[in-house]
Amino acid sequence: MSIGYYSSKKTDDICEDVCGQQSSRAALSMSRLKCILRGLDLKTYIILLVLVPLGILGMYLHGPKISSFLRPIWDSPPKPFQIIPHYYHHNVSMENLCRLHGWGGVRESPRRVYDAVLFNNEVDILTIRWKELYPYITQFVILEANSTFTGIPKPLLFARNRDGFKFIENRLTYGMVGGRFRKGENPFVEEAYQRVALDQLIRIAGIEDDDLLLMSDVDEIPSAHTINLLRWCDDTPPVLHLQLKNYLYSFEYYVDNESWRASVHKFRTGKTRYAHYRQADVLLSDAGWHCSFCFRHISEFVFKMKAYSHYDRVRFSHYLNPERIQNVICKGDDLFDMLPEEYTFKEIIGKMGPIPHSYSAVHLPEYLLNNAEKYKYLLPGNCTRDSGVGTLSVESMSFLGRRDELGRFSGYEWKFCIFLFAAGLGFLHFGEEIGVHRILYFLVVGISWKACCLKKFSFPAVKFLQIQGEVVLAV
Ligand SMILES: *[C@@H]1O[C@H](CO)[C@@H](O)[C@H](O)[C@H]1NC(C)=O
Ligand SMILES: *[C@@H]1O[C@H](CO)[C@@H](O)[C@H](O)[C@H]1NC(C)=O
Ligand SMILES: *[C@@H]1O[C@H](CO)[C@@H](O)[C@H](O)[C@H]1NC(C)=O
Ligand SMILES: *[C@@H]1O[C@H](CO)[C@@H](O)[C@H](O)[C@H]1NC(C)=O
């Protein structure tokens, strides 16, 4: 760097002008810093010593917010779905309903329906889901791994709680897949791998062409009447996405109706692959519920935040502090302190701030209301979560206290120090030059900050990842 500086004639000239004196090269090299400092007035000091570090600190603390607020500039929304109006009343005949949707007549016998999920740790929500869907599902297919998506060993929670699922035992296909435990790998790769295993498990469960296959996360619960409609009507679309109502933490916090990832497929051997991204353009309105982070115990929030695909949003270890999590839930704030992810400024601003409380418990899953005492925490009026370890065992929570696991987060703090140091050096180096150099420098620093610290993984690149081949499954 110093060689670059002293061979730069232009820089020397500027410094000489600023200091108003002639110096030998050696003397100049001695008093380089002095020379710069003398040449700058008080205002520049303030900028240099106060505003720049403050700006950088602000970027460090709120970087993701700035970048999501500016999202409308750098990102454009995907092609909108073609939304199919959804008609339902319990006293309208199936014949009428099929006709209203334009799906032909009623079949002589309903299609068989397979519900396939990857299970992590959502025991309560799984119970509510399966009770809701029970009357219409032929086989419940569930795959569980002994690794989380981020490569942390996970106890086989479904296997442990299997007694609670006796009611579907004779329609259950359960599979276990060993995790690959690759540290530092993008968690979306492990997720894609587990979905391949799920594909195999679905075939083992005996699915055939023209059966319906429901692809969704455990917490994306289609309403029973939606599935009943789809299995009876003759002419439903081959792939149909379901528009679900988004809830956060419980059914007290209604976010919006924009969940669309769940889908129903008419199975075609060799063609249908289990996926959780957009696979068609049609979306059936108001088809169920998506309850994210709907856990009974604070420890389950911590586990989910740390162990699954968005763990890179845990930028500070205090995000995992149980007291903070409890407060965030009661306020309806964001666990990761992020802004809403939207494509227009109007939507971002409209959704900023805490989610308002909802006092409606109308049109919720039947089993939830029939067992309201047991699931009080999911209904309006109770934001308090239990503090025990819950369904997670003590050993699975032990990673939280381990230094090396938390070390991953302090990595951000180290990066920040190096970044600050580089920014400071660079500022001194180009400090006395106005114009292109400095602008270029800040561009480079800004882009590398964005590349290395804000987005740990490039999500779009792996969104459509599909892993080929067979995996070893225990059924
Ligand atoms: C349901 O519909 C039938 C005939 O369409 C009618 O006789 C019956 O009263 C209705 N029941 C209710 C609860 O509306
Ligand atoms: C995960 O499961 C695989 C396959 O059964 C096994 O070989 C491996 O030891 C398990 N790992 C842990 C950490 O339980
Ligand atoms: C979804 O939400 C939007 C905006 O809140 C609203 O205009 C629309 O009617 C809702 N659609 C359904 C099916 O609830
Ligand atoms: C709220 O829910 C929690 C967790 O289910 C439970 O322990 C607590 O008793 C409930 N509080 C009230 C006031 O119902």
Coordinates of C-alpha atoms and ligand atoms in Angstrom, one line a residue:
M1 CA 0.0 0.0 0.0
S2 CA 2.7 2.5 0.9
I3 CA 4.6 1.8 -2.3
G4 CA 1.4 2.5 -4.2
Y5 CA 1.0 5.7 -2.3
Y6 CA 4.5 7.1 -2.8
S7 CA 4.6 6.3 -6.4
S8 CA 1.5 8.2 -6.9
K9 CA 2.7 11.6 -8.0
K10 CA -0.8 13.1 -8.0
T11 CA -1.4 12.3 -4.3
D12 CA 1.9 13.9 -3.3
D13 CA 1.0 17.1 -5.2
I14 CA -2.3 17.4 -3.5
C15 CA -0.8 16.9 -0.1
E16 CA 1.8 19.5 -0.8
D17 CA -0.8 21.9 -1.9
V18 CA -2.9 21.3 1.2
C19 CA 0.0 21.8 3.6
G20 CA 1.4 24.7 1.7
Q21 CA 5.0 23.6 2.0
Q22 CA 7.7 21.8 0.1
S23 CA 9.2 18.7 1.7
S24 CA 11.7 16.1 0.7
R25 CA 10.3 12.7 0.1
A26 CA 11.7 11.3 3.3
A27 CA 10.3 14.1 5.4
L28 CA 7.0 13.7 3.7
S29 CA 7.0 10.1 4.5
M30 CA 7.6 10.9 8.2
S31 CA 4.9 13.5 8.4
R32 CA 2.3 11.9 6.2
L33 CA -0.3 11.6 8.9
K34 CA 0.4 15.0 10.3
C35 CA 0.2 16.5 6.9
I36 CA -3.2 15.0 6.3
L37 CA -4.4 16.0 9.7
R38 CA -3.2 19.6 9.4
G39 CA -5.0 19.9 6.1
L40 CA -8.4 18.9 7.4
D41 CA -10.6 21.3 9.3
L42 CA -12.8 20.5 12.2
K43 CA -15.8 19.6 10.1
T44 CA -13.8 16.9 8.4
Y45 CA -12.6 15.5 11.7
I46 CA -16.2 15.2 12.8
I47 CA -17.1 13.3 9.7
L48 CA -14.0 11.2 9.9
L49 CA -14.1 10.3 13.6
V50 CA -17.8 10.4 14.4
L51 CA -20.1 10.1 11.4
V52 CA -18.2 7.5 9.5
P53 CA -17.9 5.0 12.4
L54 CA -21.5 5.8 13.4
G55 CA -22.6 5.1 9.9
I56 CA -20.7 1.9 9.7
L57 CA -22.1 0.9 13.1
G58 CA -25.6 1.7 11.9
M59 CA -25.0 -0.4 8.8
Y60 CA -23.7 -3.2 11.0
L61 CA -26.7 -3.2 13.3
H62 CA -29.4 -2.5 10.7
G63 CA -27.7 -3.7 7.4
P64 CA -30.4 -6.3 6.6
K65 CA -33.1 -3.7 7.3
I66 CA -31.5 -1.2 4.9
S67 CA -31.2 -3.9 2.3
S68 CA -34.7 -5.2 2.7
F69 CA -36.1 -1.6 2.7
L70 CA -34.3 -1.0 -0.6
R71 CA -35.6 -4.3 -2.0
P72 CA -38.1 -2.7 -4.4
I73 CA -35.1 -1.1 -6.1
W74 CA -33.0 -4.3 -6.6
D75 CA -35.7 -6.9 -6.9
S76 CA -38.9 -7.3 -8.8
P77 CA -41.8 -9.4 -7.8
P78 CA -42.4 -12.9 -9.4
K79 CA -45.1 -13.3 -11.9
P80 CA -48.4 -13.1 -10.0
F81 CA -50.4 -16.2 -9.5
Q82 CA -53.7 -16.8 -11.3
I83 CA -56.0 -17.0 -8.2
I84 CA -58.9 -19.4 -8.3
P85 CA -61.9 -18.3 -6.2
H86 CA -62.7 -20.8 -3.5
Y87 CA -66.4 -21.6 -2.7
Y88 CA -67.4 -23.5 0.4
H89 CA -70.3 -23.9 2.8
H90 CA -70.9 -27.1 4.7
N91 CA -74.4 -27.3 3.3
V92 CA -73.6 -26.8 -0.4
S93 CA -73.5 -30.1 -2.3
M94 CA -70.2 -31.4 -3.8
E95 CA -71.8 -31.4 -7.2
N96 CA -72.5 -27.6 -6.9
L97 CA -69.0 -27.0 -5.5
C98 CA -67.2 -28.8 -8.3
R99 CA -69.3 -26.9 -10.9
L100 CA -68.7 -23.5 -9.2
H101 CA -64.9 -24.1 -9.4
G102 CA -65.2 -25.2 -13.0
W103 CA -63.8 -28.7 -12.2
G104 CA -66.4 -30.8 -14.0
G105 CA -68.6 -33.3 -12.2
V106 CA -68.2 -35.5 -9.1
R107 CA -66.2 -38.7 -9.4
E108 CA -67.7 -42.1 -8.6
S109 CA -65.2 -42.6 -5.8
P110 CA -62.8 -40.0 -4.4
R111 CA -59.1 -40.0 -5.3
R112 CA -56.7 -41.4 -2.7
V113 CA -54.7 -38.7 -1.0
Y114 CA -51.1 -38.8 0.4
D115 CA -49.9 -36.3 2.9
A116 CA -46.1 -36.0 2.9
V117 CA -44.1 -33.9 5.4
L118 CA -40.5 -33.5 6.6
F119 CA -40.7 -33.4 10.4
N120 CA -38.5 -31.2 12.5
N121 CA -39.8 -30.5 15.9
E122 CA -43.5 -29.3 15.5
V123 CA -45.3 -32.0 17.6
D124 CA -48.4 -29.9 18.5
I125 CA -48.9 -28.5 15.1
L126 CA -48.5 -32.0 13.5
T127 CA -51.2 -33.3 15.8
I128 CA -53.6 -30.5 14.8
R129 CA -52.7 -31.0 11.1
W130 CA -53.3 -34.7 11.1
K131 CA -56.5 -34.4 13.1
E132 CA -57.8 -31.9 10.6
L133 CA -56.9 -34.0 7.6
Y134 CA -57.6 -37.4 9.1
P135 CA -60.9 -38.2 7.4
Y136 CA -59.5 -37.7 3.9
I137 CA -55.9 -39.0 3.9
T138 CA -55.0 -42.5 2.7
Q139 CA -51.4 -42.5 3.9
F140 CA -49.6 -40.1 6.2
V141 CA -46.0 -40.1 5.1
I142 CA -43.5 -38.5 7.4
L143 CA -39.7 -38.4 7.2
E144 CA -37.5 -37.4 10.0
A145 CA -33.7 -36.9 10.0
N146 CA -31.3 -37.1 12.9
S147 CA -29.7 -33.9 11.7
T148 CA -31.1 -30.4 11.4
F149 CA -30.6 -28.6 8.1
T150 CA -27.6 -26.8 9.7
G151 CA -26.0 -30.1 10.6
I152 CA -26.8 -30.2 14.4
P153 CA -27.6 -33.6 15.7
K154 CA -31.4 -33.8 16.4
P155 CA -33.1 -36.5 18.5
L156 CA -35.8 -38.5 16.7
L157 CA -38.6 -36.5 18.1
F158 CA -41.4 -38.1 16.2
A159 CA -40.2 -41.6 17.1
R160 CA -40.2 -40.5 20.7
N161 CA -43.7 -39.0 20.6
R162 CA -45.1 -41.7 18.4
D163 CA -47.5 -42.8 21.2
G164 CA -49.4 -39.5 20.8
F165 CA -50.1 -40.4 17.1
K166 CA -51.9 -43.8 17.7
F167 CA -54.9 -42.4 15.8
I168 CA -53.1 -42.6 12.4
E169 CA -50.9 -45.7 13.2
N170 CA -52.5 -47.9 10.5
R171 CA -52.2 -45.2 7.9
L172 CA -48.6 -44.2 8.8
T173 CA -45.5 -44.5 6.7
Y174 CA -42.5 -43.3 8.8
G175 CA -39.0 -43.0 7.6
M176 CA -35.7 -42.0 9.2
V177 CA -32.7 -40.7 7.2
G178 CA -29.2 -40.1 8.6
G179 CA -28.0 -36.6 8.3
R180 CA -24.8 -35.9 6.4
F181 CA -23.5 -33.5 9.1
R182 CA -21.5 -31.2 6.8
K183 CA -20.5 -28.2 8.9
G184 CA -20.7 -24.8 7.2
E185 CA -22.6 -26.1 4.2
N186 CA -25.6 -24.1 2.9
P187 CA -28.6 -25.5 4.9
F188 CA -30.7 -25.6 1.8
V189 CA -28.5 -28.5 0.5
E190 CA -29.4 -30.7 3.5
E191 CA -33.0 -29.7 3.1
A192 CA -33.0 -30.7 -0.6
Y193 CA -31.3 -34.0 0.3
Q194 CA -34.0 -34.8 2.9
R195 CA -36.7 -34.0 0.3
V196 CA -35.1 -36.6 -2.1
A197 CA -35.4 -39.1 0.7
L198 CA -39.0 -38.1 1.2
D199 CA -39.6 -38.8 -2.6
Q200 CA -38.4 -42.4 -2.0
L201 CA -40.6 -42.8 1.1
I202 CA -43.7 -41.7 -0.8
R203 CA -43.1 -44.4 -3.3
I204 CA -42.6 -46.9 -0.5
A205 CA -45.9 -45.8 0.9
G206 CA -47.5 -47.1 -2.3
I207 CA -48.6 -44.0 -4.2
E208 CA -49.9 -44.6 -7.7
D209 CA -50.6 -42.4 -10.8
D210 CA -53.6 -40.0 -10.3
D211 CA -53.5 -40.2 -6.5
L212 CA -53.3 -36.8 -4.9
L213 CA -50.0 -35.8 -3.2
L214 CA -49.9 -33.0 -0.7
M215 CA -46.6 -31.3 -0.5
S216 CA -46.2 -28.8 2.3
D217 CA -44.4 -28.1 5.5
V218 CA -45.9 -29.4 8.8
D219 CA -47.0 -25.9 9.7
E220 CA -48.8 -25.4 6.4
I221 CA -52.2 -26.9 7.1
P222 CA -54.8 -27.2 4.4
S223 CA -58.4 -27.1 5.6
A224 CA -60.2 -30.5 5.5
H225 CA -62.9 -29.3 3.2
T226 CA -60.3 -28.1 0.7
I227 CA -58.8 -31.6 0.4
N228 CA -62.2 -33.2 0.3
L229 CA -63.2 -30.9 -2.6
L230 CA -60.0 -31.7 -4.5
R231 CA -60.4 -35.5 -4.1
W232 CA -64.0 -35.5 -5.3
C233 CA -64.0 -33.2 -8.3
D234 CA -63.1 -34.8 -11.7
D235 CA -61.1 -32.1 -13.4
T236 CA -58.9 -30.4 -10.9
P237 CA -55.6 -28.8 -12.1
P238 CA -52.6 -31.3 -12.2
V239 CA -50.6 -29.0 -9.9
L240 CA -52.4 -26.5 -7.7
H241 CA -50.9 -24.2 -5.1
L242 CA -52.8 -23.5 -1.9
Q243 CA -53.2 -20.0 -0.6
L244 CA -53.0 -20.1 3.2
K245 CA -53.5 -17.5 5.8
N246 CA -50.2 -16.6 7.4
Y247 CA -50.0 -16.6 11.2
L248 CA -47.0 -16.0 13.4
Y249 CA -46.4 -17.5 16.9
S250 CA -50.1 -18.4 17.2
F251 CA -53.5 -17.8 15.7
E252 CA -53.6 -14.5 17.6
Y253 CA -51.2 -12.9 15.1
Y254 CA -52.7 -12.9 11.6
V255 CA -50.1 -11.6 9.2
D256 CA -51.6 -11.8 5.7
N257 CA -53.0 -14.3 3.3
E258 CA -49.9 -14.6 1.1
S259 CA -48.6 -18.1 1.9
W260 CA -48.5 -20.1 -1.3
R261 CA -45.8 -22.8 -1.1
A262 CA -48.1 -25.7 -0.2
S263 CA -49.3 -27.6 -3.3
V264 CA -51.4 -30.5 -4.3
H265 CA -50.3 -32.7 -7.2
K266 CA -51.9 -35.4 -9.2
F267 CA -49.1 -37.9 -8.9
R268 CA -47.3 -39.0 -12.1
T269 CA -44.6 -41.6 -11.7
G270 CA -41.2 -40.4 -12.7
K271 CA -42.4 -36.8 -13.1
T272 CA -43.7 -35.7 -9.7
R273 CA -40.8 -34.7 -7.4
Y274 CA -41.3 -33.4 -3.9
A275 CA -40.5 -29.7 -3.8
H276 CA -41.4 -26.7 -1.8
Y277 CA -41.1 -23.9 -4.4
R278 CA -43.4 -22.6 -7.1
Q279 CA -44.4 -25.3 -9.6
A280 CA -47.5 -23.9 -11.2
D281 CA -49.3 -20.6 -11.8
V282 CA -52.7 -21.5 -10.2
L283 CA -53.4 -20.8 -6.6
L284 CA -56.6 -21.8 -4.7
S285 CA -57.7 -19.0 -2.5
D286 CA -58.3 -19.3 1.3
A287 CA -57.4 -23.0 1.5
G288 CA -56.0 -23.3 5.1
W289 CA -53.5 -21.9 7.6
H290 CA -49.8 -21.4 7.9
C291 CA -48.7 -21.0 11.5
S292 CA -45.0 -20.2 11.6
F293 CA -43.1 -20.5 14.9
C294 CA -46.2 -21.8 16.7
F295 CA -44.4 -23.4 19.6
R296 CA -45.3 -24.0 23.2
H297 CA -41.9 -23.7 24.7
I298 CA -39.3 -21.0 24.3
S299 CA -36.6 -23.6 23.8
E300 CA -38.4 -24.7 20.7
F301 CA -38.1 -21.2 19.2
V302 CA -34.4 -21.2 20.0
F303 CA -34.0 -24.6 18.4
K304 CA -35.8 -23.6 15.2
M305 CA -34.0 -20.3 14.9
K306 CA -30.6 -21.9 15.2
A307 CA -31.1 -25.2 13.5
Y308 CA -33.0 -24.5 10.3
S309 CA -32.7 -22.7 7.0
H310 CA -32.7 -19.2 8.2
Y311 CA -30.2 -19.5 10.9
D312 CA -28.0 -16.9 9.1
R313 CA -30.6 -14.3 10.3
V314 CA -29.4 -14.9 13.9
R315 CA -26.8 -12.2 13.5
F316 CA -26.3 -11.6 17.3
S317 CA -26.3 -14.2 20.0
H318 CA -28.7 -12.1 22.1
Y319 CA -31.4 -12.9 19.6
L320 CA -31.6 -16.3 21.2
N321 CA -32.1 -14.9 24.7
P322 CA -35.3 -16.5 26.1
E323 CA -36.5 -13.3 27.7
R324 CA -36.1 -11.4 24.5
I325 CA -38.0 -14.1 22.6
Q326 CA -40.9 -14.0 25.1
N327 CA -41.1 -10.2 24.8
V328 CA -41.0 -10.4 21.0
I329 CA -43.8 -12.9 21.0
C330 CA -46.0 -10.8 23.2
K331 CA -45.4 -7.7 21.2
G332 CA -45.9 -9.4 17.8
D333 CA -42.4 -8.2 16.7
D334 CA -40.0 -10.0 14.4
L335 CA -37.7 -12.6 16.0
F336 CA -34.8 -11.7 13.7
D337 CA -35.4 -7.9 13.8
M338 CA -36.0 -7.8 10.1
L339 CA -38.3 -5.7 8.0
P340 CA -41.2 -7.3 6.0
E341 CA -40.0 -8.9 2.8
E342 CA -42.0 -7.2 0.2
Y343 CA -41.6 -5.8 -3.3
T344 CA -43.1 -2.3 -3.0
F345 CA -42.4 0.5 -0.6
K346 CA -46.1 0.8 0.0
E347 CA -46.3 -2.8 1.2
I348 CA -43.1 -2.6 3.3
I349 CA -44.3 0.5 5.1
G350 CA -47.8 -0.9 5.5
K351 CA -46.5 -4.0 7.2
M352 CA -43.8 -2.3 9.3
G353 CA -44.1 -2.5 13.1
P354 CA -45.6 -5.2 15.3
I355 CA -48.4 -7.5 14.0
P356 CA -51.7 -6.4 15.5
H357 CA -53.5 -8.8 17.8
S358 CA -56.5 -10.6 16.3
Y359 CA -59.4 -11.6 18.5
S360 CA -61.0 -13.9 16.0
A361 CA -60.9 -17.7 16.5
V362 CA -63.5 -18.3 13.8
H363 CA -62.6 -20.7 11.0
L364 CA -59.6 -22.3 12.7
P365 CA -58.8 -26.1 12.7
E366 CA -61.5 -28.0 14.4
Y367 CA -59.3 -30.0 16.7
L368 CA -57.7 -26.9 18.0
L369 CA -61.0 -25.5 19.1
N370 CA -62.3 -28.8 20.5
N371 CA -59.1 -29.0 22.6
A372 CA -58.7 -25.3 23.4
E373 CA -57.6 -25.9 27.0
K374 CA -54.6 -28.0 25.8
Y375 CA -53.6 -25.5 23.1
K376 CA -54.4 -22.3 24.9
Y377 CA -51.1 -20.8 23.7
L378 CA -52.2 -21.0 20.1
L379 CA -55.4 -19.1 20.6
P380 CA -56.0 -15.3 21.1
G381 CA -55.3 -14.1 24.6
N382 CA -52.2 -16.0 25.7
C383 CA -48.8 -15.0 24.5
T384 CA -47.0 -16.6 27.4
R385 CA -44.8 -19.6 26.5
D386 CA -43.5 -22.3 28.8
S387 CA -39.9 -22.1 29.7
G388 CA -39.0 -25.8 30.0
V389 CA -37.3 -27.8 27.2
G390 CA -40.6 -29.4 26.2
T391 CA -40.5 -32.0 23.5
L392 CA -36.8 -31.3 22.9
S393 CA -34.7 -33.3 25.3
V394 CA -32.0 -31.8 27.5
E395 CA -29.3 -33.3 25.4
S396 CA -30.6 -31.7 22.2
M397 CA -30.5 -28.3 23.8
S398 CA -27.0 -28.7 25.2
F399 CA -25.5 -27.3 22.0
L400 CA -26.9 -23.9 23.0
G401 CA -24.4 -23.5 25.8
R402 CA -21.4 -24.8 23.7
R403 CA -18.8 -22.3 22.8
D404 CA -18.1 -23.6 19.3
E405 CA -21.7 -23.4 18.3
L406 CA -22.2 -19.9 19.4
G407 CA -18.8 -19.0 17.9
R408 CA -20.4 -19.1 14.5
F409 CA -22.3 -16.0 15.4
S410 CA -19.4 -14.1 16.9
G411 CA -17.9 -14.6 13.4
Y412 CA -20.0 -11.6 12.4
E413 CA -18.4 -9.5 15.1
W414 CA -14.9 -10.4 13.9
K415 CA -15.8 -9.6 10.4
F416 CA -17.1 -6.2 11.6
C417 CA -13.8 -5.4 13.3
I418 CA -11.8 -6.3 10.2
F419 CA -14.2 -4.3 8.0
L420 CA -13.9 -1.3 10.3
F421 CA -10.2 -1.5 10.2
A422 CA -10.1 -1.8 6.4
A423 CA -12.5 1.1 6.1
G424 CA -10.4 3.3 8.4
L425 CA -7.2 2.5 6.5
G426 CA -8.8 3.1 3.2
F427 CA -10.2 6.4 4.4
L428 CA -6.8 7.6 5.5
H429 CA -5.2 6.4 2.3
F430 CA -7.7 8.1 0.0
G431 CA -8.6 10.7 2.5
E432 CA -7.1 13.7 0.8
E433 CA -8.3 12.8 -2.6
I434 CA -11.7 13.8 -3.7
G435 CA -13.6 12.1 -6.4
V436 CA -13.3 8.8 -8.3
H437 CA -10.9 7.0 -6.0
R438 CA -12.9 7.6 -2.9
I439 CA -16.2 6.8 -4.5
L440 CA -14.7 3.6 -6.0
Y441 CA -13.3 2.7 -2.6
F442 CA -16.6 3.0 -0.9
L443 CA -18.3 1.1 -3.6
V444 CA -15.8 -1.8 -3.2
V445 CA -16.2 -1.7 0.6
G446 CA -20.0 -1.5 0.3
I447 CA -20.2 -4.4 -2.1
S448 CA -17.9 -6.6 -0.1
W449 CA -19.8 -5.8 3.0
K450 CA -23.0 -6.9 1.3
A451 CA -21.4 -10.0 -0.1
C452 CA -19.6 -11.2 3.0
C453 CA -21.6 -10.0 5.9
L454 CA -25.2 -9.4 5.0
K455 CA -26.1 -12.4 2.9
K456 CA -24.2 -15.4 4.1
F457 CA -25.8 -17.6 1.4
S458 CA -27.2 -16.6 -1.9
F459 CA -30.7 -17.9 -1.5
P460 CA -31.9 -17.7 -5.1
A461 CA -29.0 -19.8 -6.3
V462 CA -30.1 -22.8 -4.3
K463 CA -33.9 -22.3 -4.3
F464 CA -34.4 -24.7 -7.1
L465 CA -31.8 -27.1 -6.1
Q466 CA -32.7 -30.8 -6.7
I467 CA -30.3 -33.5 -5.7
Q468 CA -30.3 -36.6 -7.9
G469 CA -29.9 -40.2 -6.8
E470 CA -30.9 -42.5 -4.0
V471 CA -30.4 -42.2 -0.3
V472 CA -30.3 -44.7 2.5
L473 CA -33.6 -44.8 4.4
A474 CA -34.7 -46.6 7.5
V475 CA -38.4 -47.4 7.4
Ligands
LIG1 C1 -79.2 -27.9 4.2 O1 -79.8 -28.0 2.9 C2 -81.0 -28.8 2.9 C3 -81.5 -28.9 1.5 O2 -80.6 -28.3 0.5 C4 -82.0 -28.1 3.8 O3 -83.2 -28.9 3.8 C5 -81.4 -28.0 5.2 O4 -82.4 -27.3 6.0 C6 -80.1 -27.2 5.2 N1 -79.6 -27.3 6.5 C7 -79.1 -26.2 7.1 C8 -78.5 -26.3 8.4 O5 -79.1 -25.1 6.5
LIG2 C1 -27.8 -40.7 12.3 O1 -28.3 -41.8 11.6 C2 -27.4 -42.6 10.9 C3 -28.2 -43.7 10.2 O2 -28.9 -44.4 11.0 C4 -26.3 -43.2 11.9 O3 -25.4 -43.9 11.1 C5 -25.7 -42.0 12.6 O4 -24.8 -42.5 13.5 C6 -26.7 -41.1 13.3 N1 -26.0 -40.0 13.8 C7 -26.4 -39.4 15.0 C8 -25.6 -38.2 15.4 O5 -27.3 -39.8 15.7
LIG3 C1 -56.0 -11.2 1.2 O1 -55.5 -10.0 1.8 C2 -55.8 -8.8 1.0 C3 -55.1 -7.7 1.6 O2 -55.2 -7.8 3.0 C4 -57.3 -8.7 0.8 O3 -57.6 -7.5 0.0 C5 -57.9 -9.9 0.2 O4 -59.3 -9.8 0.1 C6 -57.5 -11.1 1.0 N1 -58.0 -12.3 0.3 C7 -58.6 -13.3 0.9 C8 -58.9 -14.5 0.1 O5 -58.8 -13.3 2.1
LIG4 C1 -50.8 -19.8 28.5 O1 -50.2 -20.9 27.8 C2 -49.2 -21.5 28.5 C3 -48.6 -22.5 27.6 O2 -49.5 -23.4 27.1 C4 -49.8 -22.1 29.8 O3 -48.8 -22.7 30.6 C5 -50.4 -21.0 30.6 O4 -51.1 -21.5 31.7 C6 -51.5 -20.2 29.8 N1 -51.9 -19.1 30.5 C7 -53.2 -18.8 30.6 C8 -53.5 -17.5 31.4 O5 -54.1 -19.4 30.1

